[in-house]
mmCIF file of C-alpha atoms in Angstrom:
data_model
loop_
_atom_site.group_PDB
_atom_site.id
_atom_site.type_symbol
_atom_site.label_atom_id
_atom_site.label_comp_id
_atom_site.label_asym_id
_atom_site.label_seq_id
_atom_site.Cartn_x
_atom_site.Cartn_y
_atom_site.Cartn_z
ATOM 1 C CA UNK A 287 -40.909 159.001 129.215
ATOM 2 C CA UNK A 288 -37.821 160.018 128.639
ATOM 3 C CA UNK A 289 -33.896 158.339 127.892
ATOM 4 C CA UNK A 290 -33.416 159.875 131.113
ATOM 5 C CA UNK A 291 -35.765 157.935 132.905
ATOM 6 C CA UNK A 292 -34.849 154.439 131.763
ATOM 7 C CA UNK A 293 -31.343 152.947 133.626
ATOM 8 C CA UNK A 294 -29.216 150.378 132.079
ATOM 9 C CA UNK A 295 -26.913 148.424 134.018
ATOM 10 C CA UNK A 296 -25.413 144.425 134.626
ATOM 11 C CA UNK A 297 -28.227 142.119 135.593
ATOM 12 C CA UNK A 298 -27.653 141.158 139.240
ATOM 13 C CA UNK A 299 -28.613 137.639 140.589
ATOM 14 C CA UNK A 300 -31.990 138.941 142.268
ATOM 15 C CA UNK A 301 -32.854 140.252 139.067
ATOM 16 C CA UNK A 302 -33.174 136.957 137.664
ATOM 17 C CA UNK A 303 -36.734 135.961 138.367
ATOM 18 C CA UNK A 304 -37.580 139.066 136.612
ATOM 19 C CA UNK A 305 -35.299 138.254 133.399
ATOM 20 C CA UNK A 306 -36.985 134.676 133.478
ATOM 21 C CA UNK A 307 -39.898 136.231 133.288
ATOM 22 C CA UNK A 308 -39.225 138.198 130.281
ATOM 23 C CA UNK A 309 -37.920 135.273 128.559
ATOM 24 C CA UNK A 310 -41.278 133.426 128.918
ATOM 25 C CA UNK A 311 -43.851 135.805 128.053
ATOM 26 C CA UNK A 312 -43.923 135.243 124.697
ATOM 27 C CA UNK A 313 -45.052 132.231 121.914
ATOM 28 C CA UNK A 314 -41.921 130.200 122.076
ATOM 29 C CA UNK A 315 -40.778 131.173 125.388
ATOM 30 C CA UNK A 316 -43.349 129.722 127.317
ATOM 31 C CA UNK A 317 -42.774 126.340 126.302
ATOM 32 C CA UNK A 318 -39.366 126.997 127.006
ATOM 33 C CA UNK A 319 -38.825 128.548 130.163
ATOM 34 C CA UNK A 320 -40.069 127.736 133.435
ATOM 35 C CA UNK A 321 -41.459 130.471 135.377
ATOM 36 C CA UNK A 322 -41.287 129.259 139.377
ATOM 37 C CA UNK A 323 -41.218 130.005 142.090
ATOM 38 C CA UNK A 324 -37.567 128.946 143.430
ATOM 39 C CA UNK A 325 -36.767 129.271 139.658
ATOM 40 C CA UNK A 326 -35.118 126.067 138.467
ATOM 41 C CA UNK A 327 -31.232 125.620 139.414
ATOM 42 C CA UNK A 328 -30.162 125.826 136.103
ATOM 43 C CA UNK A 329 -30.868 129.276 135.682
ATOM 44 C CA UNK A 330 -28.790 130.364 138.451
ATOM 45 C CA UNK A 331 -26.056 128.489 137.571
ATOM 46 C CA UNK A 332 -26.264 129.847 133.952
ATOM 47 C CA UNK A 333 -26.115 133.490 135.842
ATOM 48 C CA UNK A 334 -23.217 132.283 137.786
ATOM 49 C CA UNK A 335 -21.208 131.451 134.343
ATOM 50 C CA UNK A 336 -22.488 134.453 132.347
ATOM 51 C CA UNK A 337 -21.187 136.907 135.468
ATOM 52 C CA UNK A 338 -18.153 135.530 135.875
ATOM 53 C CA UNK A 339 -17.477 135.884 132.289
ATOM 54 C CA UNK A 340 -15.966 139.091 131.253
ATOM 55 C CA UNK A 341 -17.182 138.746 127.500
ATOM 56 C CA UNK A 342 -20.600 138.228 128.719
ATOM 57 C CA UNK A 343 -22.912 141.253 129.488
ATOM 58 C CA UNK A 344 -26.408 140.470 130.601
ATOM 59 C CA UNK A 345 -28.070 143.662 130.645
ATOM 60 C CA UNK A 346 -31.450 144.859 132.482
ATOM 61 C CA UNK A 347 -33.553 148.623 131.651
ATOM 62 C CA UNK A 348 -34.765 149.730 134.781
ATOM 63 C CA UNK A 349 -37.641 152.361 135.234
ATOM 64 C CA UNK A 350 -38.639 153.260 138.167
ATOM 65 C CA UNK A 351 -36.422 150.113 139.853
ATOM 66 C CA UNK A 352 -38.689 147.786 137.949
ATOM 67 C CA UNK A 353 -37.061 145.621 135.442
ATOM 68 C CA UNK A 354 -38.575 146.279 132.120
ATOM 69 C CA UNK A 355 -36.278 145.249 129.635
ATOM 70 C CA UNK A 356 -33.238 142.919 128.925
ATOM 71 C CA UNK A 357 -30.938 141.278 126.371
ATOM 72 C CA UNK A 358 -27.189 139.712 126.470
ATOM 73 C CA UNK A 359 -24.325 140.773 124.670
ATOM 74 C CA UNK A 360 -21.778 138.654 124.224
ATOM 75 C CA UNK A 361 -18.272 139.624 122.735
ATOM 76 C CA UNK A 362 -16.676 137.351 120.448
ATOM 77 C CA UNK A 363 -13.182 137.399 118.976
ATOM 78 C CA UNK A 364 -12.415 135.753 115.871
ATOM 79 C CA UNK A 365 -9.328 135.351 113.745
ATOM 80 C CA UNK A 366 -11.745 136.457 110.735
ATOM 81 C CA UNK A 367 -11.556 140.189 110.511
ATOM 82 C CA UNK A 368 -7.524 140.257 111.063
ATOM 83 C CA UNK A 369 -8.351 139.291 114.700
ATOM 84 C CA UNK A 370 -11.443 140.933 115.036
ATOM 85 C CA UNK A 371 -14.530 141.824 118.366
ATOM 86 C CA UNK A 372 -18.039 141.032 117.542
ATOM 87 C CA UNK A 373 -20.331 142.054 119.724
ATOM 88 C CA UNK A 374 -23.501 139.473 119.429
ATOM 89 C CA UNK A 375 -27.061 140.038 121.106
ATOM 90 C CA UNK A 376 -29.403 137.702 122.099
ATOM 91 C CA UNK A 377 -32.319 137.397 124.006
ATOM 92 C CA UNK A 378 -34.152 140.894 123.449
ATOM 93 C CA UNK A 379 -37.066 141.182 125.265
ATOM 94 C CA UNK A 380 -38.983 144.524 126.713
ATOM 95 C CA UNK A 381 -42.017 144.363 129.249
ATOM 96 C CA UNK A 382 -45.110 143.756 127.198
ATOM 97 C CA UNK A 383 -46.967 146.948 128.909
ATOM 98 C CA UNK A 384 -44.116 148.854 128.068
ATOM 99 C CA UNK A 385 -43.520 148.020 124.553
ATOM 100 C CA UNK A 386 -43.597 150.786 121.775
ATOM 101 C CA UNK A 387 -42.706 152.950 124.865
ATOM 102 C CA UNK A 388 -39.256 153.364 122.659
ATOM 103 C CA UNK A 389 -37.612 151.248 125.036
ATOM 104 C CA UNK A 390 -36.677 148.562 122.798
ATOM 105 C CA UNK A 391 -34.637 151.295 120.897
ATOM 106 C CA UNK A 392 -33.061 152.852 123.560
ATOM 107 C CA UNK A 393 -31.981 149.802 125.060
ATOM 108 C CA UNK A 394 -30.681 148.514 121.287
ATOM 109 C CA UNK A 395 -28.730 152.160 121.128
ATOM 110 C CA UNK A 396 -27.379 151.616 123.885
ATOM 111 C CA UNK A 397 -25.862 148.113 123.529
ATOM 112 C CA UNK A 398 -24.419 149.560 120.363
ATOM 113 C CA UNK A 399 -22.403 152.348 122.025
ATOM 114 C CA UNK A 400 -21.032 149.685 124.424
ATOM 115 C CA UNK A 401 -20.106 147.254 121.656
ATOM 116 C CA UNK A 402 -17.957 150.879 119.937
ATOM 117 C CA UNK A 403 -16.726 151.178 123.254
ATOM 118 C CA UNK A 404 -14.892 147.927 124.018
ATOM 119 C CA UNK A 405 -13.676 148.007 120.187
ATOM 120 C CA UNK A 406 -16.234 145.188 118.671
ATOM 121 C CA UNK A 407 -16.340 146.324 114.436
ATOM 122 C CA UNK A 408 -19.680 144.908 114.150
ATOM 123 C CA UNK A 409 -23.029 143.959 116.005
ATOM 124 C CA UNK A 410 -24.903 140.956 114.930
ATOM 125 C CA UNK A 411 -27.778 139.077 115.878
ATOM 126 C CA UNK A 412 -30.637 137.129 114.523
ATOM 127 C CA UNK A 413 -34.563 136.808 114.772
ATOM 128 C CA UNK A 414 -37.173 135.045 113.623
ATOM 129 C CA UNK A 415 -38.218 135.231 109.526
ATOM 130 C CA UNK A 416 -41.353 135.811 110.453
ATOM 131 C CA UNK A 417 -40.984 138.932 112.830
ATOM 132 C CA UNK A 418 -40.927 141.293 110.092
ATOM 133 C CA UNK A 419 -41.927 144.082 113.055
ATOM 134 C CA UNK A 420 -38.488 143.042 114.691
ATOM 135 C CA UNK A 421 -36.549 143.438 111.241
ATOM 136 C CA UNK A 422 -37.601 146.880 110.308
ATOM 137 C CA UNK A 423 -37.306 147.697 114.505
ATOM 138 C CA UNK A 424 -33.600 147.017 113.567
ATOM 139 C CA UNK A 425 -33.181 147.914 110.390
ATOM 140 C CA UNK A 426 -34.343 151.783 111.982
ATOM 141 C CA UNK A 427 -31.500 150.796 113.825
ATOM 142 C CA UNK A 428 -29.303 150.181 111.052
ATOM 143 C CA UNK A 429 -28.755 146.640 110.953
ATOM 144 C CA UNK A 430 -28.885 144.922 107.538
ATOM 145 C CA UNK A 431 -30.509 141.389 106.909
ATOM 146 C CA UNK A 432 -27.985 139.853 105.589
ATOM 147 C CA UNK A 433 -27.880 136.162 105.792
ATOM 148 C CA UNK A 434 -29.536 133.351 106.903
ATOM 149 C CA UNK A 435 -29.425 131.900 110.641
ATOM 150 C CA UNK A 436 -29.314 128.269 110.835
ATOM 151 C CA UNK A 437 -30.430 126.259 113.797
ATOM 152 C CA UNK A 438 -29.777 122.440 114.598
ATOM 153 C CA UNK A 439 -31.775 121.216 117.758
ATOM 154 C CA UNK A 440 -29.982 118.128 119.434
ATOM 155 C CA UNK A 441 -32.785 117.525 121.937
ATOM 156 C CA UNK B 943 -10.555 109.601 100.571
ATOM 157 C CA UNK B 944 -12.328 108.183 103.791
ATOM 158 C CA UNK B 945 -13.514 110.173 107.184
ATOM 159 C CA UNK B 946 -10.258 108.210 108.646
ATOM 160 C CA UNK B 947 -7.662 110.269 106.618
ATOM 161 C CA UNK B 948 -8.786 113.748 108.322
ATOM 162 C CA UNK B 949 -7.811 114.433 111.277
ATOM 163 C CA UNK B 950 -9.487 117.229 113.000
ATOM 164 C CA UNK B 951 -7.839 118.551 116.274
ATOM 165 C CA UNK B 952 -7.710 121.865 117.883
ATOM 166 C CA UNK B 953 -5.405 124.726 115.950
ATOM 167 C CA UNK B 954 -2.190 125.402 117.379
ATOM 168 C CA UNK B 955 -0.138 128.705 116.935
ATOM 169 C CA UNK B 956 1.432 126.997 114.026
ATOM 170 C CA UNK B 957 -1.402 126.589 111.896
ATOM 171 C CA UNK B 958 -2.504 130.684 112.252
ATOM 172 C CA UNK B 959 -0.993 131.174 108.865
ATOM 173 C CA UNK B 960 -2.637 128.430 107.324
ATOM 174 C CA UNK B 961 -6.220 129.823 108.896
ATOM 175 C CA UNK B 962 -5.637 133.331 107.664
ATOM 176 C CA UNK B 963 -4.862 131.694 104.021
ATOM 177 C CA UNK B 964 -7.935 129.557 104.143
ATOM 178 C CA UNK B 965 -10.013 132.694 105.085
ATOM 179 C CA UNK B 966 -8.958 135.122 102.658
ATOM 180 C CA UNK B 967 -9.345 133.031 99.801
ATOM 181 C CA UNK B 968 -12.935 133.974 99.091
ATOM 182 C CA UNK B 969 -14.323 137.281 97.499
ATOM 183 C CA UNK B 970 -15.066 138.598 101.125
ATOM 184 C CA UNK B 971 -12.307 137.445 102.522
ATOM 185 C CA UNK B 972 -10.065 138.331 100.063
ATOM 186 C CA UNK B 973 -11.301 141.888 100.550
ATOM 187 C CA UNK B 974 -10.572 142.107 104.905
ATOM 188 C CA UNK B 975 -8.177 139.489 105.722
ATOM 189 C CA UNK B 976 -4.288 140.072 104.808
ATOM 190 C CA UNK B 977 -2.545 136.851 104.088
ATOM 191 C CA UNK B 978 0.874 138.370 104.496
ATOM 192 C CA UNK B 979 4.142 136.969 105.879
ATOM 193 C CA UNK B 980 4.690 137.970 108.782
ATOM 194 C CA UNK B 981 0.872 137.749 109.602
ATOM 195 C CA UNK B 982 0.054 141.159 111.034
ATOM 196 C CA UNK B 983 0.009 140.858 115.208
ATOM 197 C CA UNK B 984 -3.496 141.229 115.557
ATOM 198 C CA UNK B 985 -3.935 137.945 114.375
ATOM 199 C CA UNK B 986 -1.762 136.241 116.857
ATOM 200 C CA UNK B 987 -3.567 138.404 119.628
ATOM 201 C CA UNK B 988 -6.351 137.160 118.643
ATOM 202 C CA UNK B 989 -5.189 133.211 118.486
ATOM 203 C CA UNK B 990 -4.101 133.517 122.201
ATOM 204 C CA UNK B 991 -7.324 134.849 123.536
ATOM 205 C CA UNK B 992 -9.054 132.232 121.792
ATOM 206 C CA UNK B 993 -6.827 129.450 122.768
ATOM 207 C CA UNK B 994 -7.336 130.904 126.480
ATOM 208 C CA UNK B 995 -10.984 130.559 126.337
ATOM 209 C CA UNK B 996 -12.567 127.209 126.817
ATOM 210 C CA UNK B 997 -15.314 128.211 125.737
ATOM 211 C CA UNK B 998 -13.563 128.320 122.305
ATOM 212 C CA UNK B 999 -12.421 125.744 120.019
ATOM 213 C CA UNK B 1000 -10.665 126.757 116.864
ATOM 214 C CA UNK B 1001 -10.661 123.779 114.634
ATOM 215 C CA UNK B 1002 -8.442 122.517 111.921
ATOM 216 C CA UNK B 1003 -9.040 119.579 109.736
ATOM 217 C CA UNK B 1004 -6.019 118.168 108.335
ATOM 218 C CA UNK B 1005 -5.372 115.502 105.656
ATOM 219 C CA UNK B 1006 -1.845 114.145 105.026
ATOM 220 C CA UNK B 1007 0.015 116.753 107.612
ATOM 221 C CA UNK B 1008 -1.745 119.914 104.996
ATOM 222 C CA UNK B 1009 -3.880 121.582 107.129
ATOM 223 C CA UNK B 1010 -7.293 121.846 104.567
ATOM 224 C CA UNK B 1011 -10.407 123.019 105.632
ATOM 225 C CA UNK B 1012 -10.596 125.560 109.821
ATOM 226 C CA UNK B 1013 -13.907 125.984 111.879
ATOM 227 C CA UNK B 1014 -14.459 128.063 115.184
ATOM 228 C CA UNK B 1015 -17.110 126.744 117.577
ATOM 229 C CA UNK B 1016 -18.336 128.990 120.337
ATOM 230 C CA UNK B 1017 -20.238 127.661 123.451
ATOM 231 C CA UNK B 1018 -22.809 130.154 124.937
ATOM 232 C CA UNK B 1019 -23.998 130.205 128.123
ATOM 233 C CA UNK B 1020 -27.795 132.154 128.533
ATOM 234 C CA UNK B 1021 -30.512 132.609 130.859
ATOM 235 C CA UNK B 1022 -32.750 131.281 128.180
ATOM 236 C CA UNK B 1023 -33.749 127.884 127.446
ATOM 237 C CA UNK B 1024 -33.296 127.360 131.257
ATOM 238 C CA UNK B 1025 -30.034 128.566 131.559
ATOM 239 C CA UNK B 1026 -29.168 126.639 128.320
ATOM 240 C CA UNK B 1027 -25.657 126.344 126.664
ATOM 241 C CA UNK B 1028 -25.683 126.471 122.449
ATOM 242 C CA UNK B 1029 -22.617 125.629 120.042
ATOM 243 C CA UNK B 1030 -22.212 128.833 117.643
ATOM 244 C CA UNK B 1031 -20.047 127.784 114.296
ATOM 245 C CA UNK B 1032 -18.395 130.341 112.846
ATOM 246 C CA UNK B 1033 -15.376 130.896 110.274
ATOM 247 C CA UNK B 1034 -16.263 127.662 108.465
ATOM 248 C CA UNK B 1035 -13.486 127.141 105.347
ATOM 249 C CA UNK B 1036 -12.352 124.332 103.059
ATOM 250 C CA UNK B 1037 -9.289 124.359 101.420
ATOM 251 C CA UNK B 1038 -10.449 125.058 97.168
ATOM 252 C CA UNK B 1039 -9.003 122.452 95.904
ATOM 253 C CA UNK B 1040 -10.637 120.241 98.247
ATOM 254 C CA UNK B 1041 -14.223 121.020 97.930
ATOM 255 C CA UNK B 1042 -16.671 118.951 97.055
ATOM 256 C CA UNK B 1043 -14.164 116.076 98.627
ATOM 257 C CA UNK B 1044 -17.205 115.792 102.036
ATOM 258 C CA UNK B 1045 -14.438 117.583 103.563
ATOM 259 C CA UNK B 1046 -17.007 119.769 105.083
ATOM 260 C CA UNK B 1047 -19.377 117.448 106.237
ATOM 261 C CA UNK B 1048 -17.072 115.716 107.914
ATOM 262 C CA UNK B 1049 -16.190 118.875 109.447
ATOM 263 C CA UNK B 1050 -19.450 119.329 110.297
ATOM 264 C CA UNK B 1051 -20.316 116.054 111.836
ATOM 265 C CA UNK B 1052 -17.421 116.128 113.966
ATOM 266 C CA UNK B 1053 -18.247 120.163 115.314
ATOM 267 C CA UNK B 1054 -21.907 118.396 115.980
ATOM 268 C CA UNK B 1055 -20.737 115.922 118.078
ATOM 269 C CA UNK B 1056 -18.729 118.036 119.832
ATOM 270 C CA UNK B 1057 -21.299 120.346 120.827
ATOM 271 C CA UNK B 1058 -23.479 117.332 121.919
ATOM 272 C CA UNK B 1059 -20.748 116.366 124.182
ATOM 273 C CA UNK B 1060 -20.090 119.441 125.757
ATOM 274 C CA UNK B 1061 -24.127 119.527 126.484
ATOM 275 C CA UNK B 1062 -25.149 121.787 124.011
ATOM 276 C CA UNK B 1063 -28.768 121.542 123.312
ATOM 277 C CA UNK B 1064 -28.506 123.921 119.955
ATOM 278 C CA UNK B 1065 -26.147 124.171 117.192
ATOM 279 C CA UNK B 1066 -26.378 127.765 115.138
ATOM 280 C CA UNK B 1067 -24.578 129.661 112.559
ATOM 281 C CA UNK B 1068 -25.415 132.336 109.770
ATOM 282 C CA UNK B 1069 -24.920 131.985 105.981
ATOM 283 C CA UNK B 1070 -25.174 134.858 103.533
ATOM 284 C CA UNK B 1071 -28.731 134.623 102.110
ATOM 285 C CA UNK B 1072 -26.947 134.679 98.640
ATOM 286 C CA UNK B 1073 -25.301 131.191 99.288
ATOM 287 C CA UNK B 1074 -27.690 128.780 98.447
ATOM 288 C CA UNK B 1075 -25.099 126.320 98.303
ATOM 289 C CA UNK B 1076 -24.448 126.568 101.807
ATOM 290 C CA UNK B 1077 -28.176 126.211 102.965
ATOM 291 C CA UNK B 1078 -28.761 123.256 101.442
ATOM 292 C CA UNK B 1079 -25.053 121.733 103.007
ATOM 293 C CA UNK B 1080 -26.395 122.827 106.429
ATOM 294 C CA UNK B 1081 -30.326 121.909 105.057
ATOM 295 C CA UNK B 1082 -28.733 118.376 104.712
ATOM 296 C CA UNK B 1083 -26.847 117.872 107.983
ATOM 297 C CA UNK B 1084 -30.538 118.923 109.169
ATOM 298 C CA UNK B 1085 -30.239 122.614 110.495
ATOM 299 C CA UNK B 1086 -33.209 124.427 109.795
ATOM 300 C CA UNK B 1087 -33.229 127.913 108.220
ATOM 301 C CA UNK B 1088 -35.336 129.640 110.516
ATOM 302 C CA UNK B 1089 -33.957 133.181 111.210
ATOM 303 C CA UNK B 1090 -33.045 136.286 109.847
ATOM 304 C CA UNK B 1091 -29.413 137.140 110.394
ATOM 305 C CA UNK B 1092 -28.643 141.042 110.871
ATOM 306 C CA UNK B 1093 -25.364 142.719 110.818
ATOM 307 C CA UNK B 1094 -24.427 146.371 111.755
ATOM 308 C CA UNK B 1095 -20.735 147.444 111.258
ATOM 309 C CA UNK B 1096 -19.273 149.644 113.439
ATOM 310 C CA UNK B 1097 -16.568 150.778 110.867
#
């Protein structure tokens, strides 16, 4: 497989199911998501928000017009930074058949080159302390560890 | 000093100066902020696309008309948690000479409520890993340190 192969563009509506899916094939996810058939309202209307959002990306990899791979990048401006674009990513997730297939990386790479090209000066994001896999995947990548992410659950 | 003396409101145009001051008064800060009069431009850009953006609230908390400690909240949409929306704090500051004065919990307490009104079902933020100071603040108002935050700059 090559770069070639794999296509990255916005998520569409029908490609929800698919994303949902994604999102709950794993540990956490599945006692987080719900997986149905119609899929919940709430997702759509999440969807709905997220697309009509121009700092909001939600991104699919396509190979061979099945969705393999997704994650969100959301731009954030901040008065820190003399005014300055973050680009943050959330909600990584690749196929589990197709994992270590490099598309992780490509799809990383190129969520990078689209956070230089609408002027963001840095990338962030956060994952689990114990996915040391995931840290050196993005340390490769050239993200540092930095700091600590702090979460407060009000459900 | 009691929780009734601050007042914590949304920042207007007028306090950008203010904001910039309280942000550059730290060793990082110090080092990519500029504090100048006239601010530089790309702060005010900034300001206004913030203040455009409901789903942005740039905070000030201010005690006897001095504007003393500044807070950004972001609310984020996502397909996960079933299309879940999560309060991001970012940008948190507290006036020197008023540290230590629960100025920050307050802060805090009021950005919590906040994101519990606007239906958020997560509050998150990143610390430097250095800062154990700050952990145990957040470790107190009960966030958990759970993940790893990573930064790549684009610079």
């Amino acid at each position: 497989m090559s770069r070639e192969d794999i296509i990255f563009r916005l998520a569409e509506r029908a490609d929800l199911s698919s994303i949902v899916r994604l999102l709950a094939d794993d540990d956490m996810g599945s006692q987080r998501e719900r997986d149905e058939e119609p899929l919940p309202e709430s997702y759509y209307a999440a969807f709905e928000k997220i697309n009509g959002d121009a700092n909001h990306e939600l991104i699919v990899a396509e190979l061979g017009r099945e969705v393999v791979g997704t994650l969100h990048i959301i731009f954030l401006t901040s008065i820190s930074f003399q005014g300055g674009l973050r680009a943050q990513i959330e909600s990584v997730r690749v196929e589990r058949r197709h994992r270590s297939h490099r598309i992780g990386s490509e799809m990383l790479k190129w969520a990078i080159e689209r956070a230089k090209e609408r002027g963001a000066h840095l990338v962030q994001l956060t994952t689990h302390l114990s996915r040391k896999d995931a840290h050196r995947f993005y340390e490769r990548l050239g993200f540092k560890g930095t700091h600590l992410g702090m979460k407060l659950s009000l459900r």
